Short mmCIF file of C-alpha atoms in Angstrom, two decimals:
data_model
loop_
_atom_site.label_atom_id
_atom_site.label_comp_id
_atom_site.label_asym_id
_atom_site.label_seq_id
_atom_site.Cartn_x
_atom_site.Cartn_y
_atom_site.Cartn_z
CA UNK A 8 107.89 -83.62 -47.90
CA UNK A 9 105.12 -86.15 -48.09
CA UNK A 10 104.10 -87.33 -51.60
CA UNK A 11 101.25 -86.07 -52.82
CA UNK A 12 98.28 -88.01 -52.70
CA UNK A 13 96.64 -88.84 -55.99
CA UNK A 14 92.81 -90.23 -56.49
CA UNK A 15 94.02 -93.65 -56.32
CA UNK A 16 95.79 -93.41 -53.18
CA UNK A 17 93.93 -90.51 -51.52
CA UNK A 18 91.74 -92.28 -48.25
CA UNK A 19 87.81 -93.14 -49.58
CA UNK A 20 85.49 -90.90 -47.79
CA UNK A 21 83.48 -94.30 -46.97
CA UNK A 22 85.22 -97.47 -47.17
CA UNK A 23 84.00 -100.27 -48.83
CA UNK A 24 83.22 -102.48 -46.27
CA UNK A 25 81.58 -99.55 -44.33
CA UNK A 26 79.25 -98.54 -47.00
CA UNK A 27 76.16 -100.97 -45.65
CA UNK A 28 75.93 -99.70 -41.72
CA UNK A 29 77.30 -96.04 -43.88
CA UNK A 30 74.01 -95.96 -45.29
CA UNK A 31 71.88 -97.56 -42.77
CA UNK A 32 73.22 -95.01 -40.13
CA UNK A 33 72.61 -92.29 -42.26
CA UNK A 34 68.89 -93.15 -42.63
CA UNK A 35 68.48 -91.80 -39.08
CA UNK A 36 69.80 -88.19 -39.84
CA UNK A 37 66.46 -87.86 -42.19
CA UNK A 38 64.55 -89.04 -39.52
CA UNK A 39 65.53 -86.34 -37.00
CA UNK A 40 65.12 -84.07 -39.57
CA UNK A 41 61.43 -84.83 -40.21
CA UNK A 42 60.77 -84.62 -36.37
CA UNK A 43 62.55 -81.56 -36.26
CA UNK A 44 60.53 -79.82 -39.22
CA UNK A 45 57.70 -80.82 -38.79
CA UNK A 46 57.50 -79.76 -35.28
CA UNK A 47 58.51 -75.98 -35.86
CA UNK A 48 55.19 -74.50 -37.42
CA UNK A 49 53.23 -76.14 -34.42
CA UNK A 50 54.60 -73.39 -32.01
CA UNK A 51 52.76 -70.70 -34.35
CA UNK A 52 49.91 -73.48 -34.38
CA UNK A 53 49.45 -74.21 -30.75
CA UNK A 54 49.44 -70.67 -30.26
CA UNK A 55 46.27 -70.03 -32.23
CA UNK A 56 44.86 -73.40 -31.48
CA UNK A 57 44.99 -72.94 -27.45
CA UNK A 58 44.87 -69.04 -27.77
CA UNK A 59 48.14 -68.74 -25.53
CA UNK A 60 51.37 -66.18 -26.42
CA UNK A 61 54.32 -66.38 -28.49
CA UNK A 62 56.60 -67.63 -25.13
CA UNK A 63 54.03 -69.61 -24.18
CA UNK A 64 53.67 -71.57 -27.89
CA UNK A 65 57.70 -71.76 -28.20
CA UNK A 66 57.42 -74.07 -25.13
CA UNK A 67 56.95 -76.66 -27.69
CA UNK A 68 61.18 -75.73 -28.66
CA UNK A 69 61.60 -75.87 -24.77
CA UNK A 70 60.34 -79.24 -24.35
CA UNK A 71 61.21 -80.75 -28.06
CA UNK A 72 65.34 -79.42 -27.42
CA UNK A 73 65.72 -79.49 -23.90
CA UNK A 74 65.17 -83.43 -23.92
CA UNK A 75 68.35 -83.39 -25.97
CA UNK A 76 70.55 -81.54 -23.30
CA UNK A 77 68.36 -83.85 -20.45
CA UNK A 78 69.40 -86.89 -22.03
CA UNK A 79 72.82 -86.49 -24.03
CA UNK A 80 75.21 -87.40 -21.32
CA UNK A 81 73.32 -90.35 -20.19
CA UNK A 82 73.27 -91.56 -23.83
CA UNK A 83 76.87 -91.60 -24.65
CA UNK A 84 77.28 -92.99 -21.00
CA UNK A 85 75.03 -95.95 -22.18
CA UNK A 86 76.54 -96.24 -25.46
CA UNK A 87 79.83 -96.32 -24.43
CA UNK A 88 79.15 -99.33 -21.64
CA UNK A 89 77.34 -101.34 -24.29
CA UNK A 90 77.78 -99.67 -28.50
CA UNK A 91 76.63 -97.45 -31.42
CA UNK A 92 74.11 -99.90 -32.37
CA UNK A 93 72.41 -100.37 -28.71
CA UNK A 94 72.69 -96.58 -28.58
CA UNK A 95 70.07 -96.61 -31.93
CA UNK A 96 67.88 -98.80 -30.86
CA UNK A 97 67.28 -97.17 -27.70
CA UNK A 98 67.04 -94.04 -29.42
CA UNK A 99 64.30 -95.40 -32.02
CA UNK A 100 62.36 -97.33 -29.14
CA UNK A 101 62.41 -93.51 -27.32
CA UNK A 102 61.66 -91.58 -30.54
CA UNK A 103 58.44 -93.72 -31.45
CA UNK A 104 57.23 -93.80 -27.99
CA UNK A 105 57.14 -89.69 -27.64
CA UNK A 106 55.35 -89.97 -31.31
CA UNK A 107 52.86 -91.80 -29.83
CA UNK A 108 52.08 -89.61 -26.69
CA UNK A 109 50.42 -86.99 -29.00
CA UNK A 110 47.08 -89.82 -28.88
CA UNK A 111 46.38 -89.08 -25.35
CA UNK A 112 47.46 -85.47 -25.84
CA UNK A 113 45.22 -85.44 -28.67
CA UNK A 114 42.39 -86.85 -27.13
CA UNK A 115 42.67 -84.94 -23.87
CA UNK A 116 43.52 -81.47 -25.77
CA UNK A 117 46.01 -80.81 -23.57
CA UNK A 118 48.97 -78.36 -24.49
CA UNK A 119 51.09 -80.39 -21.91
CA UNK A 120 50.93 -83.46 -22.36
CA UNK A 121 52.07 -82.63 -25.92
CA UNK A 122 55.10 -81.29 -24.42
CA UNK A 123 55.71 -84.70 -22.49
CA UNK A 124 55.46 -86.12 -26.05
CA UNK A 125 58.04 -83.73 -27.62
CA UNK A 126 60.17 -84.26 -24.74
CA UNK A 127 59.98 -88.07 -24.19
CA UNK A 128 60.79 -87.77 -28.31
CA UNK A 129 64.03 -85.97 -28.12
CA UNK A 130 65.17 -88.69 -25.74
CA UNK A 131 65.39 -90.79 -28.51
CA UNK A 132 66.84 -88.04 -30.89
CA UNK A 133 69.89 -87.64 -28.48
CA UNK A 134 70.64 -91.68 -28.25
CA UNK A 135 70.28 -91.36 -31.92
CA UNK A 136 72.14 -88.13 -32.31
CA UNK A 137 75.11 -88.76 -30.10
CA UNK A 138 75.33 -92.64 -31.60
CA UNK A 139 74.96 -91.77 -35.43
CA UNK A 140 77.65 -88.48 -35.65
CA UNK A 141 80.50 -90.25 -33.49
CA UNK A 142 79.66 -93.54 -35.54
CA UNK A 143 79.83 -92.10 -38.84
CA UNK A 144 82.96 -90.33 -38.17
CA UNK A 145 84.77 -93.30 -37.15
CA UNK A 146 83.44 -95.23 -40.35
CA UNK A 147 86.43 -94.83 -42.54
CA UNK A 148 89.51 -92.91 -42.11
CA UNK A 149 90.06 -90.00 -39.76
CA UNK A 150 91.60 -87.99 -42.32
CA UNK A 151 87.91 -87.58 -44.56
CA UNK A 152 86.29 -87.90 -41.31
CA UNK A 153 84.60 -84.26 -41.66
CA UNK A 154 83.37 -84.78 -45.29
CA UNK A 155 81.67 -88.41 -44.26
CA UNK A 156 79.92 -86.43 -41.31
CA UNK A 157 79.20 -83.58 -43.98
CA UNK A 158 78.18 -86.21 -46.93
CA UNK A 159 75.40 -88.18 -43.97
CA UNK A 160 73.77 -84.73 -42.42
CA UNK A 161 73.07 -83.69 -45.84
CA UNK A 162 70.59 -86.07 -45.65
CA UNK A 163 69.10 -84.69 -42.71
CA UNK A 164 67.21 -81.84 -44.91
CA UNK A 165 65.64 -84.38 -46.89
CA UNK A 166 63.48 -85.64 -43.84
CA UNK A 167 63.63 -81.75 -42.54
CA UNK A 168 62.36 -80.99 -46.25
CA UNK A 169 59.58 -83.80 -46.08
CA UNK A 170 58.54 -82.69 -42.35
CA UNK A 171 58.07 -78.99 -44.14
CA UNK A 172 56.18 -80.04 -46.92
CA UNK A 173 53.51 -82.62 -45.00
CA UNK A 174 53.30 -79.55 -42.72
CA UNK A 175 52.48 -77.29 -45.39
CA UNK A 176 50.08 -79.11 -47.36
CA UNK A 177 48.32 -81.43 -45.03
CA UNK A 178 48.80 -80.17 -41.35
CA UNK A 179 48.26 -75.98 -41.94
CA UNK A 180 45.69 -75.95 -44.25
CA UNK A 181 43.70 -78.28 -42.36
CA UNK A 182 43.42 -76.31 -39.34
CA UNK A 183 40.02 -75.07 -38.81
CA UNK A 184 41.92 -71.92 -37.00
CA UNK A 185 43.25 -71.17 -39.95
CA UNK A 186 40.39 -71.66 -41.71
CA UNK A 187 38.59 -69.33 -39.13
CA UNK A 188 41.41 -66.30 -40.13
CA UNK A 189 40.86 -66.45 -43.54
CA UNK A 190 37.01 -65.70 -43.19
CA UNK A 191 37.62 -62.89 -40.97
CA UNK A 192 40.16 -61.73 -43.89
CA UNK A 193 37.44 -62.03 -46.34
CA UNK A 194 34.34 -60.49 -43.80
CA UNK A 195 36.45 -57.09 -43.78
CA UNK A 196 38.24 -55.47 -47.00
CA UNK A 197 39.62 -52.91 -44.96
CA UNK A 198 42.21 -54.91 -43.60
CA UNK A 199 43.86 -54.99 -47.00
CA UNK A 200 44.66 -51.46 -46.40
CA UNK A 201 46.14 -51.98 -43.12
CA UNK A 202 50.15 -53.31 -41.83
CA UNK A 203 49.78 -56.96 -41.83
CA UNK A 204 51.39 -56.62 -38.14
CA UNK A 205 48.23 -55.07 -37.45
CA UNK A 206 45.74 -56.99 -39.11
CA UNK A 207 47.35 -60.06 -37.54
CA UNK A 208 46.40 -58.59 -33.63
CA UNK A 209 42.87 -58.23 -34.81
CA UNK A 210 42.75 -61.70 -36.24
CA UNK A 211 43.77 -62.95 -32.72
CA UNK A 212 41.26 -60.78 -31.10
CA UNK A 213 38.51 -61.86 -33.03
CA UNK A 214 39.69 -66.02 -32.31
CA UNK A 215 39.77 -64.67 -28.70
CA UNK A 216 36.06 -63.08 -29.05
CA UNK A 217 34.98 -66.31 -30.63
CA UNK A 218 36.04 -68.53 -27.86
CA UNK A 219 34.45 -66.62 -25.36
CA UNK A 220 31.09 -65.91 -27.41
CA UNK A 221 30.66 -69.90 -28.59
CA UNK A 222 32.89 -72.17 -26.41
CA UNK A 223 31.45 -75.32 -27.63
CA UNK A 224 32.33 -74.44 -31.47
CA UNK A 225 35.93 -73.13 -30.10
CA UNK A 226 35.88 -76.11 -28.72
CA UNK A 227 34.88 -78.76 -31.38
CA UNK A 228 37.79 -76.64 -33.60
CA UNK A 229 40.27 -77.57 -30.94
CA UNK A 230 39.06 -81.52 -31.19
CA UNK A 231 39.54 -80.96 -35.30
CA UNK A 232 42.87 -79.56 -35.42
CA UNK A 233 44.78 -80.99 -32.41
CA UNK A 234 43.74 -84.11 -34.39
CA UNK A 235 45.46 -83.17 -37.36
CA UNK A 236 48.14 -82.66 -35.59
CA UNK A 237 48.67 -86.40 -34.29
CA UNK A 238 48.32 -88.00 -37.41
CA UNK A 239 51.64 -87.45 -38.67
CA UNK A 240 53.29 -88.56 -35.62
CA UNK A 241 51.57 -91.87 -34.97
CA UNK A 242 52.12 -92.42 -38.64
CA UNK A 243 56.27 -91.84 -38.14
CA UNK A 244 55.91 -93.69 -35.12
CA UNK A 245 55.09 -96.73 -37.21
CA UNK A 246 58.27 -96.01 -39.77
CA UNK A 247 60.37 -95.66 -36.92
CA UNK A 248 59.57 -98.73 -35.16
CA UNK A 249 60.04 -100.31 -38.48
CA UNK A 250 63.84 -99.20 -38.61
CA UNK A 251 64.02 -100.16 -35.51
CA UNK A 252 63.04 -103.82 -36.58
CA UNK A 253 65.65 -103.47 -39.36
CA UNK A 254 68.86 -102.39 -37.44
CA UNK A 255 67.99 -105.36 -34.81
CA UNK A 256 68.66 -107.81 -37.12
CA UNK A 257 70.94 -105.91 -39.27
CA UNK A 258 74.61 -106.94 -38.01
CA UNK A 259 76.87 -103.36 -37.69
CA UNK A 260 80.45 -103.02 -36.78
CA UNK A 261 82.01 -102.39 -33.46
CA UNK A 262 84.27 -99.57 -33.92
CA UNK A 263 84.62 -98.75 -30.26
CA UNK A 264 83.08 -100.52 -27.23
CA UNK A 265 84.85 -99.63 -24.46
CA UNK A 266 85.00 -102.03 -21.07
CA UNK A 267 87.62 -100.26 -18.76
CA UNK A 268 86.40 -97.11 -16.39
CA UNK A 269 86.12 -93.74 -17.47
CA UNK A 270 89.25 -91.83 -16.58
CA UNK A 271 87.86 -88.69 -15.94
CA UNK A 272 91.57 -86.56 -15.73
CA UNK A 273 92.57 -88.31 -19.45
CA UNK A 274 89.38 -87.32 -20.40
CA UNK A 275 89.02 -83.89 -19.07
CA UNK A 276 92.97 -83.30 -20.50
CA UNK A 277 91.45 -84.51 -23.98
CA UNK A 278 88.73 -82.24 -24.09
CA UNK A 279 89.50 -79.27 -22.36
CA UNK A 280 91.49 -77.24 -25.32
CA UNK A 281 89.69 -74.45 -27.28
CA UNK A 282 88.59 -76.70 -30.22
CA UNK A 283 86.30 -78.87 -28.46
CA UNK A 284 84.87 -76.62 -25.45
CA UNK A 285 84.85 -73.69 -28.14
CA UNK A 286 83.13 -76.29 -30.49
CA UNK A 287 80.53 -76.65 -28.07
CA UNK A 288 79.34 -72.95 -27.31
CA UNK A 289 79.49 -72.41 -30.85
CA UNK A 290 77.22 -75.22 -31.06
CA UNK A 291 74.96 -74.13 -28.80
CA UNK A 292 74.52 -70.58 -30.72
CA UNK A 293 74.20 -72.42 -34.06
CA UNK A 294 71.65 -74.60 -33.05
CA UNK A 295 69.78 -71.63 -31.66
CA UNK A 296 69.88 -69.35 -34.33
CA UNK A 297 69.13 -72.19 -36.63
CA UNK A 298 65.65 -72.90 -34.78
CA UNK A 299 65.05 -69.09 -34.15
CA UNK A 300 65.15 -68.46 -37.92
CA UNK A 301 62.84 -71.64 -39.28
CA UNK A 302 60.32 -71.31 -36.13
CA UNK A 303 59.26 -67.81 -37.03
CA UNK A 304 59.98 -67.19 -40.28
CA UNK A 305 56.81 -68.24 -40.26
CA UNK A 306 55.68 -65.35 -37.68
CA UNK A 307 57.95 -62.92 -40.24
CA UNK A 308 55.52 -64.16 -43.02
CA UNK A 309 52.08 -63.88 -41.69
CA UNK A 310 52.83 -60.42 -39.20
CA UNK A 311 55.02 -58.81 -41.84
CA UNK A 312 54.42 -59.71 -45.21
CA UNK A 313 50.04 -60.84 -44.72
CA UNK A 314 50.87 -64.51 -45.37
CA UNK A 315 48.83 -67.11 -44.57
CA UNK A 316 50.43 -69.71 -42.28
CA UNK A 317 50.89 -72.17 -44.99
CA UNK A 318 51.84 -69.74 -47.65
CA UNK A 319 54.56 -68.65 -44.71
CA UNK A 320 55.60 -72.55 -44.39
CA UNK A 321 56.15 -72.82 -47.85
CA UNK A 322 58.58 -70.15 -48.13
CA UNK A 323 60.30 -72.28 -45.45
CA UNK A 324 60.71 -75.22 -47.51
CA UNK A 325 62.42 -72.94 -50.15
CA UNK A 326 64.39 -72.38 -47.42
CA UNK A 327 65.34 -75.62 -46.84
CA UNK A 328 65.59 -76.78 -50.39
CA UNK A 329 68.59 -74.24 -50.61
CA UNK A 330 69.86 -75.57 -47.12
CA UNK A 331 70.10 -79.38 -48.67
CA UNK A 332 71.30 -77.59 -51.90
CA UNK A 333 74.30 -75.84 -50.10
CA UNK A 334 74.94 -79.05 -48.00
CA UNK A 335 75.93 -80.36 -50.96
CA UNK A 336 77.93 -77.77 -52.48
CA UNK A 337 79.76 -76.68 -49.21
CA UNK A 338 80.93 -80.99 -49.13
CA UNK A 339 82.38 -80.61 -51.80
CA UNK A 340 84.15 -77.15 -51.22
CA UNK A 341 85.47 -78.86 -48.23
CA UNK A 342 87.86 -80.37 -50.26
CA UNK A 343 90.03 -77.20 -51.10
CA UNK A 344 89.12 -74.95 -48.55
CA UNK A 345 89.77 -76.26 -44.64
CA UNK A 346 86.38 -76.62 -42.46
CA UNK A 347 86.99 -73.50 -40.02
CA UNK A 348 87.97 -70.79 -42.44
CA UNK A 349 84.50 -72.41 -44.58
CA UNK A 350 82.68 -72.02 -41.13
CA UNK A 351 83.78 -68.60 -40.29
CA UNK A 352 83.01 -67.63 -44.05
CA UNK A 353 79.62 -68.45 -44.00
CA UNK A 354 78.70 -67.44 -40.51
CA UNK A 355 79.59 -63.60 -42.28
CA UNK A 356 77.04 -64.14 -44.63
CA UNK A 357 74.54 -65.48 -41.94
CA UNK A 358 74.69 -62.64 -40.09
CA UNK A 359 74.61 -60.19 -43.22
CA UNK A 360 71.56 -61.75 -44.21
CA UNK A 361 70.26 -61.88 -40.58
CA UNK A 362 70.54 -57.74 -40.75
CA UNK A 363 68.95 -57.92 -44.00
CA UNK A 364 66.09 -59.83 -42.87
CA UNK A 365 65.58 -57.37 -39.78
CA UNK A 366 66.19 -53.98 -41.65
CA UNK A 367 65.05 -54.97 -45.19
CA UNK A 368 61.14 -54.15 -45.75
CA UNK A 369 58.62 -56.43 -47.61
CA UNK A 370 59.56 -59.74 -49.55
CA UNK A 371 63.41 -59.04 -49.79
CA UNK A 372 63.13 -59.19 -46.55
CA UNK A 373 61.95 -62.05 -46.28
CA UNK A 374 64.23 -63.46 -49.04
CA UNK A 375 67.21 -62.82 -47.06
CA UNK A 376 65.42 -64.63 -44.13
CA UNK A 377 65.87 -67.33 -46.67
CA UNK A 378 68.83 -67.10 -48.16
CA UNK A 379 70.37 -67.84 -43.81
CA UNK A 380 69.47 -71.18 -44.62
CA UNK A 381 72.16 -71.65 -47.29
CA UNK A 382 74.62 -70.15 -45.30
CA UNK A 383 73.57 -72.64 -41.97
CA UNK A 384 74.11 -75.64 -44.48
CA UNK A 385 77.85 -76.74 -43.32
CA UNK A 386 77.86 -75.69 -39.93
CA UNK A 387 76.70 -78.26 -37.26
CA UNK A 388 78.18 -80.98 -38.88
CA UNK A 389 81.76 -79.29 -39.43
CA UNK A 390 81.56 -77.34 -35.70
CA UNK A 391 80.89 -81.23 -34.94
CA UNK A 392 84.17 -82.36 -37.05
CA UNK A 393 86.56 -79.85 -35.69
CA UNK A 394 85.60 -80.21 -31.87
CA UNK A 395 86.04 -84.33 -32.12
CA UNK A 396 89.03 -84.16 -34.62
CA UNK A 397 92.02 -85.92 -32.96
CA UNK A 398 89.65 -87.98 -30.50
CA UNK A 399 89.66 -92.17 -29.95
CA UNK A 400 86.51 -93.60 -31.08
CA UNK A 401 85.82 -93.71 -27.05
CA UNK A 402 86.68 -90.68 -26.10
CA UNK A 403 84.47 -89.06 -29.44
CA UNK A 404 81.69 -91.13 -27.45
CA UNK A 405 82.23 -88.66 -24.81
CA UNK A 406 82.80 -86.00 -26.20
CA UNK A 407 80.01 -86.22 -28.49
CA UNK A 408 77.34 -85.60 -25.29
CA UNK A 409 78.76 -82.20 -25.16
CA UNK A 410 77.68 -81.22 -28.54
CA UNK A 411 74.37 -82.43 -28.12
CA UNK A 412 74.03 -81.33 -25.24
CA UNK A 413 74.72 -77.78 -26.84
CA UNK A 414 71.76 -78.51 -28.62
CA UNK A 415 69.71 -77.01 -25.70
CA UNK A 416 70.30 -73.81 -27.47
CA UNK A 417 67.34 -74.48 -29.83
CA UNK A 418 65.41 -74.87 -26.36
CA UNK A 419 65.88 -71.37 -24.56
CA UNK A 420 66.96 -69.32 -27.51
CA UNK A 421 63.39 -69.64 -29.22
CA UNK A 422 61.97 -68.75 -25.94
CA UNK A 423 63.96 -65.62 -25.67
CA UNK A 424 62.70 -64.74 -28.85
CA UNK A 425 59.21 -65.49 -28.24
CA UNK A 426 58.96 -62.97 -25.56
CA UNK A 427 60.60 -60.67 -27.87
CA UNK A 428 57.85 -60.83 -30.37
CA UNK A 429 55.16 -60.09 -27.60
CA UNK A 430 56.96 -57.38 -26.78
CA UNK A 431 56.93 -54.11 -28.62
CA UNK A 432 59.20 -52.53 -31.03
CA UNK A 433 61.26 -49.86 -31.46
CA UNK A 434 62.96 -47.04 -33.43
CA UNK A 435 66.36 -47.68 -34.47
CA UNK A 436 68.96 -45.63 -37.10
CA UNK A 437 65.91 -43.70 -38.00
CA UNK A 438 63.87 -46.78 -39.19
CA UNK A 439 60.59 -48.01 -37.00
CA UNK A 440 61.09 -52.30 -36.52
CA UNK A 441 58.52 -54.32 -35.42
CA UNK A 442 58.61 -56.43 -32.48
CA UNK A 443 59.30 -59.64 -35.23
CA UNK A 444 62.28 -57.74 -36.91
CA UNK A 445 63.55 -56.85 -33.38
CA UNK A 446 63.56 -60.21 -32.18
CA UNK A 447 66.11 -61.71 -34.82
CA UNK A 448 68.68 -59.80 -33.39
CA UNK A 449 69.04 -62.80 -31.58
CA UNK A 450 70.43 -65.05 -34.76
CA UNK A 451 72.61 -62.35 -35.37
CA UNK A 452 74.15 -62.32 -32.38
CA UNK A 453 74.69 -66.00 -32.66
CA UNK A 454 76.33 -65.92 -36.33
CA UNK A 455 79.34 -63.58 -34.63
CA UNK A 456 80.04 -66.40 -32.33
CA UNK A 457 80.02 -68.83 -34.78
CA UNK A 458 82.20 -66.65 -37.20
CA UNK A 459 84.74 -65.69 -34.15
CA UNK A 460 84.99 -69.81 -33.32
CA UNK A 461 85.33 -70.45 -36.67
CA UNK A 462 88.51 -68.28 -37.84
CA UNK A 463 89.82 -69.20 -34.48
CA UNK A 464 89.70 -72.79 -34.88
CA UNK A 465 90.94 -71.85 -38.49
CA UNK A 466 94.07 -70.06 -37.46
CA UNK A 467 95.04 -72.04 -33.96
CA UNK A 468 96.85 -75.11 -33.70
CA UNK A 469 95.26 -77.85 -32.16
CA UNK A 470 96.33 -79.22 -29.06
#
């Protein structure tokens, strides 16, 4: 039997020598996070602000997520030709360039050019994405390679949690639309007798009415808010490009620049086993559900509940304070429990708070809407661990595209939704659902794939 390890000879989740390019690395997992956050309540935004429908306004997912699955294979080709550190920079150059596209966007109130932006912006996120996990992973030992993954993305919710809050107190409530919705609140006291579903289709009709009746006022509200809108993203332009300045002249370890050619049949033999091609879908259906449930819990606020949009944002930041919160707690239940029996564990409670949130009327409703983030904490970053466990730094390079790749789930799976929220809804088990409940079937769905890959992974011995 092998001795057992004590503290003094157990492996150091970071090594001492790593703990500099440790840290620097995980700087970047904040800043996705804050491009990530404070992108979501712009698809309920842009659909008020350019009068145009739920599918239409989750576009903005389309564009912002499917630049990950355009761009994550050429990444990890171009950081495995040159390294993890060219990788970043690229990535930070890309990232503060689609930042900067919202000016013209801006200026020319156009609802695609913005997309451009988002799209040209999650180039950089997948150089930075598929550089930073396979990087940190191969910062110390294999054997605490999961918990140093888990330990840096728990620092992505702090720049999620800052994208929520500037989105919550300075972008929402500076929105003329919004504005513009609560005078039509206060102008008729009947509505407080009606569903808020209701009362938020006569809100729209009015904004609609508006536009048509005074198109240069619509119009000088469009110029107000779409410029509200930029001002956060030129400004994390600027901190990105200052990063940018400090990993150039910041010297980072090699830890697996490969010259020889890609063998594609070792490679394909390396991958193709249930862990990592498993890891991916269940990726793909994380990521999705994850950007289903923080896009419109915002729409779950204002059309179920009569929220505003940024009293409906700020129950997202709850959210996401109990999604760092449970980062931290599920790192360090890591230790005694192993990462796909923790996965397939909490993907049960996603989806039994998923039901909750469709079936459950008024605020405890939306509480359990909430209480999905704690359960989403663990799971990218330990789906990520188990699908590369057993990999060369090189290969992990590799590999690594496919799981952000997967990402493209947050691109089609808000869509999906968003046409499920236009639609109508239905009578089911005796109980009338709204088109908003209806829609997060979706999420559900995507927690029993998670759970299924989870206990799988849990139970079958890796190749």
């Amino acid at each position: 039997m092998p001795p057992t390890q004590t503290p003094e000879t157990r492996p150091r989740v970071v090594p001492p020598h790593y703990i500099y390019p440790f840290v620097l690395v995980t700087t970047l997992f904040a800043l996705w996070g804050f491009a990530n956050d404070v992108t979501n309540p712009l698809v309920r935004a842009f659909r008020e602000i350019f009068l145009i429908s739920n599918a239409q306004s989750s576009l903005v997912q389309w564009a912002f997520y499917g630049g990950y699955a355009t761009m994550a294979i050429p990444a990890a080709l171009v950081i495995r030709k040159l390294s993890y550190k060219w990788g970043i920079l690229i990535g930070l150059g890309l990232y503060a360039a689609g930042a900067l596209l919202t000016i013209p966007a801006s200026t020319a109130m156009n609802f695609n050019i913005f997309l451009v932006g988002f799209y040209v912006l999650t180039f950089g996120l997948a150089f930075l994405e598929t550089s930073a996990n396979p990087y940190i992973l191969s910062l110390g030992p294999p054997e605490t390679a999961t918990q140093r993954l888990n330990l840096a993305q728990a620092f992505n919710p702090i720049g999620s949690l800052s994208g929520m809050v500037l989105a919550s107190m300075f972008i929402l409530p500076s929105l003329q639309v919004g504005q513009f919705r609560d005078a039509e609140v206060a102008a008729h006291p009947e509505y407080a007798e009606m569903l808020p579903s209701d009362v938020d289709g006569l809100l729209t009709q009015s904004l609609e009415t508006f536009a048509a009746a005074e198109p240069e006022a619509h119009l000088a509200m469009v110029k107000h808010d779409l410029g509200v809108v930029m001002i956060p993203y030129v400004s994390i332009a600027l901190v990105v490009l200052g990063v940018l300045l400090l990993f150039a002249f910041s010297r980072m370890p090699d830890t697996g620049q490969e010259e020889c050619p890609i063998r594609l049949g070792e490679l394909f033999r390396r991958l193709a086993n249930f862990h990592y091609l498993g890891g991916v879908v269940a990726q793909t259906f994380y990521v999705g559900a994850q950007i289903m449930c923080w896009t419109f819990i915002i729409h779950y606020g204002m059309t179920l509940i009569g929220l505003t949009a940024a009293q409906a944002q700020n129950y997202n930041i709850i959210a996401m304070v109990l999604f760092l919160s449970s980062r931290f707690i599920c790192t360090f239940i890591l230790k005694y429990l192993r990462p796909g029996l923790l996965l397939g564990l909490l993907s049960v409670g996603g989806l039994l708070l998923t039901l909750g949130a469709i079936f459950v009327q008024g605020m405890a409703g939306l509480y359990c809407l909430i209480g999905v983030s704690g359960c989403m904490s663990l799971m990218f970053p330990t789906i990520y661990g188990i699908a590369l466990d057993g990999l060369s730094p090189n290969h992990a390079k590799l590999g690594s595209a496919g799981l952000i790749f997967a990402i493209v789930g947050g691109a089609f799976m808000p869509r999906l939704q968003g046409g499920l929220i236009d639609g109508d809804g239905l009578t089911l088990f005796g109980q009338a659902l709204e088109s908003v409940r209806i829609s997060f079937f979706l999420p559900a769905i995507c927690f029993v794939v998670i759970a299924a890959y989870g206990f799988i992974a849990h139970t079958k011995k890796r190749a």
